């Protein structure tokens, strides 16, 4: 070492050790397979896009990472530049714009992978993080039954992941904005008022009242909004309450859309405890125009929403003339896993994918150990590691223990003579000699997947 | 559209449509599971590292992509900067340096994911591409039986991927460099001569002779090198030939290492047609110090090596004082898939993950179609899509056809009355009415995984 290198990860860029990475990959498998079970096709879009497209679709230039070669080339100097994607939605919009004529709509696509945002680094905030998205994109129109399917998919995923009780909260932006308009709130105040509603659970009541007043709302308007957004009840009760209000066109459309969503959710047999209609839900993002969702873990509401999404009018307006309505959801995987590990809600157990470590008693027997390992792999389809290096016997067992490998198969001179091996259960400490001929039945009994 | 956006992918950054992405994900599954079946643990390292670490480990600053926010912040100005990884080896070296005291050696890790190189864009060359790597890292020393296991793993992967005959060519750098030294070639010429040998199959003979002459080699030295590197035969024949040569220390060590590798390969029962010893193999990279591999597809040698790797003395010398020898292989997945699709060696068949599309005959029946879909998912674990939007019936069938969904389940008023559905086989065109009660046996018979 001539120079002292700082080997730590750059701030905000996470690293997962094998134990946690194993969990991350298991989660991705569950999420991806559930998405696929509803017909969502994966596409592969680059991590890098033209910077003007990212900014054009609303990316914040202060948070977008631009690329430039460390030692700039002529190309870098002449060319407007590329940058890292900050979500999966802009790449989807670009993909759809490129392939408009080949795509069969409705287009159901899944995207799981890293996105990058140069936010201020702080605990629980990452600059590189995995998002797991699905979206359905329609050509010119898209049934609100798709919005119902999202609720069933979220339910299936978190049920399979077994992280405890959760509730998906559903609303429709048009119901809120229509209600505001019907109260006489002017068009330019609708969005600021929506943002105040979005903060209802985050800010103290006094601050909320102050914010409403700042927008020039009367006490009567403020009280009506608070009363409306606090309505509780079974989904059908809330739907009936909404149908009883004599609202304007926007409001009425929103209620009809919500009705379709609830009809779909019923047909999908989503358990009643997993969803509610919550008229407080607004979601911050500008582009939602209909259904909005968020998902809270019961008893861990402070974690924030673990899966959010909604309906938008137009995916790719700036890139194509075609009207492309869509609905989508997103799981912020890296952040969620980080939070669940920190809160002790999930644990990472073992590092190694191996079921068995085959250990030769001395170095001469390594080829025999290799042969036995390959036999176990081929016959039983198990993951097997062979201890190949020269080490004290106890160190070899220690290795299996540290990596959480559940079984060790030991062979010495005597075992080779008798065509046998000693199988040690690393959890119980029990060990027995078995004939290699019976390997299939022995392993089959012991190792449960 | 106020402005005209260029929606094409940036040059050198690949995109895969659903059909090809399905193949890419299947390949990753095969590769990752085979790596895991030999105990290789996945770790998750960020795509972004400190630029000085990337350059310190030999990265080319003209090809490394540095990150800077599109609109620079104070942090960007004060801070030496981060950049995208160009391989999986430098991140591994940094990971090992960070976790030296927690890691149980030998450390077997797999890494599958994108790396970035700002090379000149040209056909078949990408700037973002997936590499699928494994490495075993030892503490102070590492048995050459690990090098044998790499050959078994490469064999298993390409056999499972079913892309035709392939041959892994194995050599040892010490045999070559030892042989050169024993011929009296001076130390400073060893590396240039190795590079010429690396070009033996790429350049015309006259150019090779010229290059040898340029390094000041005598005709006798040149002829001896050409004779040596052209030796052919069964692996054991070549080993015996090498053992018959009275070489210096380096050469002899190389031959011993090769012998261990061949002993291991035999124990692993790698089929004879899948590997040869080839004394021409040198591999370009500087850091290999022992075993080197490359893999060629028989009849498609012009594709180049489809999996390469080798043994190195020290993974992380610049980051830690500990001596960390390693051996690894790498599959350049994106490039390989691109080549195989272009050459027609593999085909991408269907886009959709769905086994069945459930189609309601008119819009009123959408909730019934949703219910049937969910039943098929829950009972049979199949991937099912529901046609939710209002479209002509023939358009709905057309959608299934375009996406390659093999079965369509149709329900109309009559089917709902009779608690039945019509199942249409999209390949044969055959269609029959079935009772929903028998759904399990019908689907089980028809759909083979």
Short mmCIF file of C-alpha atoms in Angstrom, two decimals, chain A residues 149-347:
data_model
loop_
_atom_site.label_atom_id
_atom_site.label_comp_id
_atom_site.label_asym_id
_atom_site.label_seq_id
_atom_site.Cartn_x
_atom_site.Cartn_y
_atom_site.Cartn_z
CA UNK A 149 -56.06 -5.70 -9.75
CA UNK A 150 -53.26 -3.59 -8.22
CA UNK A 151 -54.92 -4.00 -4.81
CA UNK A 152 -55.07 -7.78 -5.21
CA UNK A 153 -51.42 -7.88 -6.25
CA UNK A 154 -50.21 -5.77 -3.32
CA UNK A 155 -52.21 -8.04 -1.00
CA UNK A 156 -50.73 -11.21 -2.47
CA UNK A 157 -47.15 -9.93 -2.25
CA UNK A 158 -47.20 -8.77 1.37
CA UNK A 159 -49.15 -11.84 2.45
CA UNK A 160 -46.51 -14.09 0.87
CA UNK A 161 -43.69 -12.02 2.37
CA UNK A 162 -45.28 -12.61 5.75
CA UNK A 163 -44.38 -9.31 7.38
CA UNK A 164 -47.53 -8.94 9.48
CA UNK A 165 -50.84 -7.12 9.08
CA UNK A 166 -51.08 -4.40 6.45
CA UNK A 167 -53.79 -2.17 5.06
CA UNK A 168 -54.03 -0.69 1.57
CA UNK A 169 -55.72 2.70 1.67
CA UNK A 170 -57.57 3.61 -1.51
CA UNK A 171 -58.90 6.93 -2.72
CA UNK A 172 -59.57 8.78 -5.95
CA UNK A 173 -58.08 12.18 -6.70
CA UNK A 174 -61.16 13.31 -8.65
CA UNK A 175 -63.31 12.75 -5.56
CA UNK A 176 -61.07 15.14 -3.60
CA UNK A 177 -60.52 17.75 -6.28
CA UNK A 178 -64.20 17.56 -7.30
CA UNK A 179 -65.24 18.03 -3.68
CA UNK A 180 -62.93 21.05 -3.35
CA UNK A 181 -64.29 22.60 -6.56
CA UNK A 182 -67.85 21.99 -5.40
CA UNK A 183 -67.00 23.89 -2.18
CA UNK A 184 -66.18 26.89 -4.36
CA UNK A 185 -62.40 26.63 -4.04
CA UNK A 186 -60.86 28.22 -7.12
CA UNK A 187 -58.94 26.12 -9.69
CA UNK A 188 -55.52 27.57 -8.75
CA UNK A 189 -56.00 26.59 -5.09
CA UNK A 190 -57.00 22.96 -5.77
CA UNK A 191 -53.44 21.59 -5.91
CA UNK A 192 -52.19 23.49 -2.78
CA UNK A 193 -55.26 22.29 -0.85
CA UNK A 194 -54.63 18.72 -2.03
CA UNK A 195 -51.07 19.02 -0.64
CA UNK A 196 -52.46 20.15 2.72
CA UNK A 197 -54.77 17.11 2.80
CA UNK A 198 -51.73 14.95 1.95
CA UNK A 199 -50.10 16.33 5.13
CA UNK A 200 -53.10 15.64 7.41
CA UNK A 201 -51.37 12.74 9.18
CA UNK A 202 -47.90 14.28 9.12
CA UNK A 203 -48.45 17.76 10.61
CA UNK A 204 -50.09 18.90 13.87
CA UNK A 205 -53.72 20.16 13.56
CA UNK A 206 -52.78 23.77 14.31
CA UNK A 207 -50.31 23.81 11.42
CA UNK A 208 -52.93 22.27 9.11
CA UNK A 209 -55.45 25.00 10.04
CA UNK A 210 -52.80 27.63 9.42
CA UNK A 211 -52.05 26.16 5.98
CA UNK A 212 -55.73 26.12 5.00
CA UNK A 213 -56.08 29.73 6.12
CA UNK A 214 -52.99 30.67 4.12
CA UNK A 215 -54.77 29.45 0.99
CA UNK A 216 -57.65 31.75 1.83
CA UNK A 217 -60.13 29.01 2.78
CA UNK A 218 -63.08 30.02 4.95
CA UNK A 219 -63.70 28.22 8.24
CA UNK A 220 -66.71 26.60 6.69
CA UNK A 221 -64.66 25.24 3.73
CA UNK A 222 -61.93 24.01 6.08
CA UNK A 223 -64.40 22.29 8.38
CA UNK A 224 -66.19 20.62 5.47
CA UNK A 225 -62.89 19.29 4.12
CA UNK A 226 -61.88 17.97 7.53
CA UNK A 227 -65.26 16.35 8.07
CA UNK A 228 -65.20 14.80 4.58
CA UNK A 229 -61.66 13.41 4.80
CA UNK A 230 -62.37 11.93 8.23
CA UNK A 231 -65.31 9.80 7.16
CA UNK A 232 -64.75 6.19 8.18
CA UNK A 233 -66.60 2.95 7.55
CA UNK A 234 -66.69 -0.16 5.43
CA UNK A 235 -65.80 0.49 1.77
CA UNK A 236 -69.42 0.05 0.65
CA UNK A 237 -70.63 2.41 3.41
CA UNK A 238 -68.24 5.10 2.23
CA UNK A 239 -69.25 4.48 -1.38
CA UNK A 240 -72.92 4.93 -0.42
CA UNK A 241 -72.08 8.09 1.52
CA UNK A 242 -70.30 9.46 -1.58
CA UNK A 243 -73.17 8.50 -3.86
CA UNK A 244 -75.50 10.46 -1.57
CA UNK A 245 -73.57 13.69 -2.18
CA UNK A 246 -74.87 15.75 -5.07
CA UNK A 247 -71.47 16.66 -6.53
CA UNK A 248 -70.28 18.11 -9.81
CA UNK A 249 -68.97 16.20 -12.83
CA UNK A 250 -65.45 15.56 -11.52
CA UNK A 251 -66.70 14.34 -8.19
CA UNK A 252 -69.31 12.06 -9.79
CA UNK A 253 -66.76 10.58 -12.21
CA UNK A 254 -64.41 9.90 -9.31
CA UNK A 255 -67.16 8.09 -7.40
CA UNK A 256 -67.99 5.97 -10.47
CA UNK A 257 -64.32 5.07 -10.89
CA UNK A 258 -64.08 4.11 -7.23
CA UNK A 259 -67.19 1.96 -7.60
CA UNK A 260 -65.59 0.01 -10.45
CA UNK A 261 -62.43 -0.45 -8.39
CA UNK A 262 -64.46 -1.79 -5.43
CA UNK A 263 -66.44 -4.14 -7.70
CA UNK A 264 -63.18 -5.52 -9.06
CA UNK A 265 -61.65 -5.92 -5.60
CA UNK A 266 -64.71 -7.91 -4.55
CA UNK A 267 -64.43 -10.22 -7.59
CA UNK A 268 -60.73 -10.68 -6.79
CA UNK A 269 -61.71 -11.75 -3.26
CA UNK A 270 -59.22 -9.46 -1.51
CA UNK A 271 -59.68 -10.06 2.25
CA UNK A 272 -61.62 -7.25 3.95
CA UNK A 273 -58.89 -6.60 6.51
CA UNK A 274 -56.37 -5.70 3.77
CA UNK A 275 -58.01 -2.59 2.29
CA UNK A 276 -60.05 0.46 3.21
CA UNK A 277 -61.32 3.50 1.40
CA UNK A 278 -59.64 6.51 2.99
CA UNK A 279 -60.65 9.94 1.71
CA UNK A 280 -57.55 11.52 3.30
CA UNK A 281 -55.20 9.83 0.81
CA UNK A 282 -53.97 12.32 -1.77
CA UNK A 283 -50.36 11.25 -2.64
CA UNK A 284 -47.90 14.03 -3.33
CA UNK A 285 -47.07 13.39 -6.97
CA UNK A 286 -48.59 15.77 -9.48
CA UNK A 287 -49.38 13.32 -12.21
CA UNK A 288 -52.01 11.16 -10.47
CA UNK A 289 -55.48 11.85 -11.83
CA UNK A 290 -57.70 9.06 -10.45
CA UNK A 291 -57.18 6.14 -8.10
CA UNK A 292 -54.42 6.57 -5.51
CA UNK A 293 -53.08 3.96 -3.11
CA UNK A 294 -50.81 3.71 -0.16
CA UNK A 295 -50.06 0.76 2.11
CA UNK A 296 -49.27 0.83 5.82
CA UNK A 297 -47.92 -1.89 8.06
CA UNK A 298 -50.27 -2.12 11.07
CA UNK A 299 -48.39 -1.16 14.24
CA UNK A 300 -45.53 0.29 12.18
CA UNK A 301 -47.29 3.22 10.54
CA UNK A 302 -44.24 5.41 11.15
CA UNK A 303 -42.40 3.48 8.43
CA UNK A 304 -44.58 5.34 5.94
CA UNK A 305 -46.18 3.76 2.91
CA UNK A 306 -44.60 0.44 1.91
CA UNK A 307 -46.29 0.36 -1.51
CA UNK A 308 -47.88 3.30 -3.30
CA UNK A 309 -49.20 4.18 -6.68
CA UNK A 310 -52.07 5.44 -8.69
CA UNK A 311 -53.77 6.24 -11.96
CA UNK A 312 -52.46 8.84 -14.41
CA UNK A 313 -53.98 10.35 -17.52
CA UNK A 314 -51.03 10.28 -19.77
CA UNK A 315 -47.76 8.39 -19.57
CA UNK A 316 -45.82 9.92 -22.42
CA UNK A 317 -47.46 13.14 -23.51
CA UNK A 318 -44.18 14.90 -24.21
CA UNK A 319 -42.81 11.99 -26.26
CA UNK A 320 -45.83 11.01 -28.40
CA UNK A 321 -49.17 12.38 -29.57
CA UNK A 322 -51.00 9.24 -28.51
CA UNK A 323 -53.04 9.41 -25.33
CA UNK A 324 -51.69 6.72 -22.97
CA UNK A 325 -53.52 6.43 -19.65
CA UNK A 326 -51.95 4.15 -17.05
CA UNK A 327 -52.09 2.81 -13.54
CA UNK A 328 -49.15 1.55 -11.52
CA UNK A 329 -47.70 0.69 -8.15
CA UNK A 330 -44.17 0.75 -6.78
CA UNK A 331 -42.43 -0.96 -3.88
CA UNK A 332 -39.31 0.85 -2.64
CA UNK A 333 -37.48 -2.38 -1.89
CA UNK A 334 -34.10 -1.18 -0.59
CA UNK A 335 -35.59 1.34 1.78
CA UNK A 336 -38.27 -1.06 2.98
CA UNK A 337 -35.80 -3.88 3.66
CA UNK A 338 -33.47 -1.50 5.47
CA UNK A 339 -36.35 -0.35 7.70
CA UNK A 340 -37.63 -3.87 8.38
CA UNK A 341 -34.16 -5.14 9.31
CA UNK A 342 -33.58 -2.13 11.57
CA UNK A 343 -36.97 -2.55 13.27
CA UNK A 344 -36.37 -6.29 13.75
CA UNK A 345 -39.55 -7.09 11.80
CA UNK A 346 -37.57 -9.45 9.56
CA UNK A 347 -34.33 -11.30 10.26
#
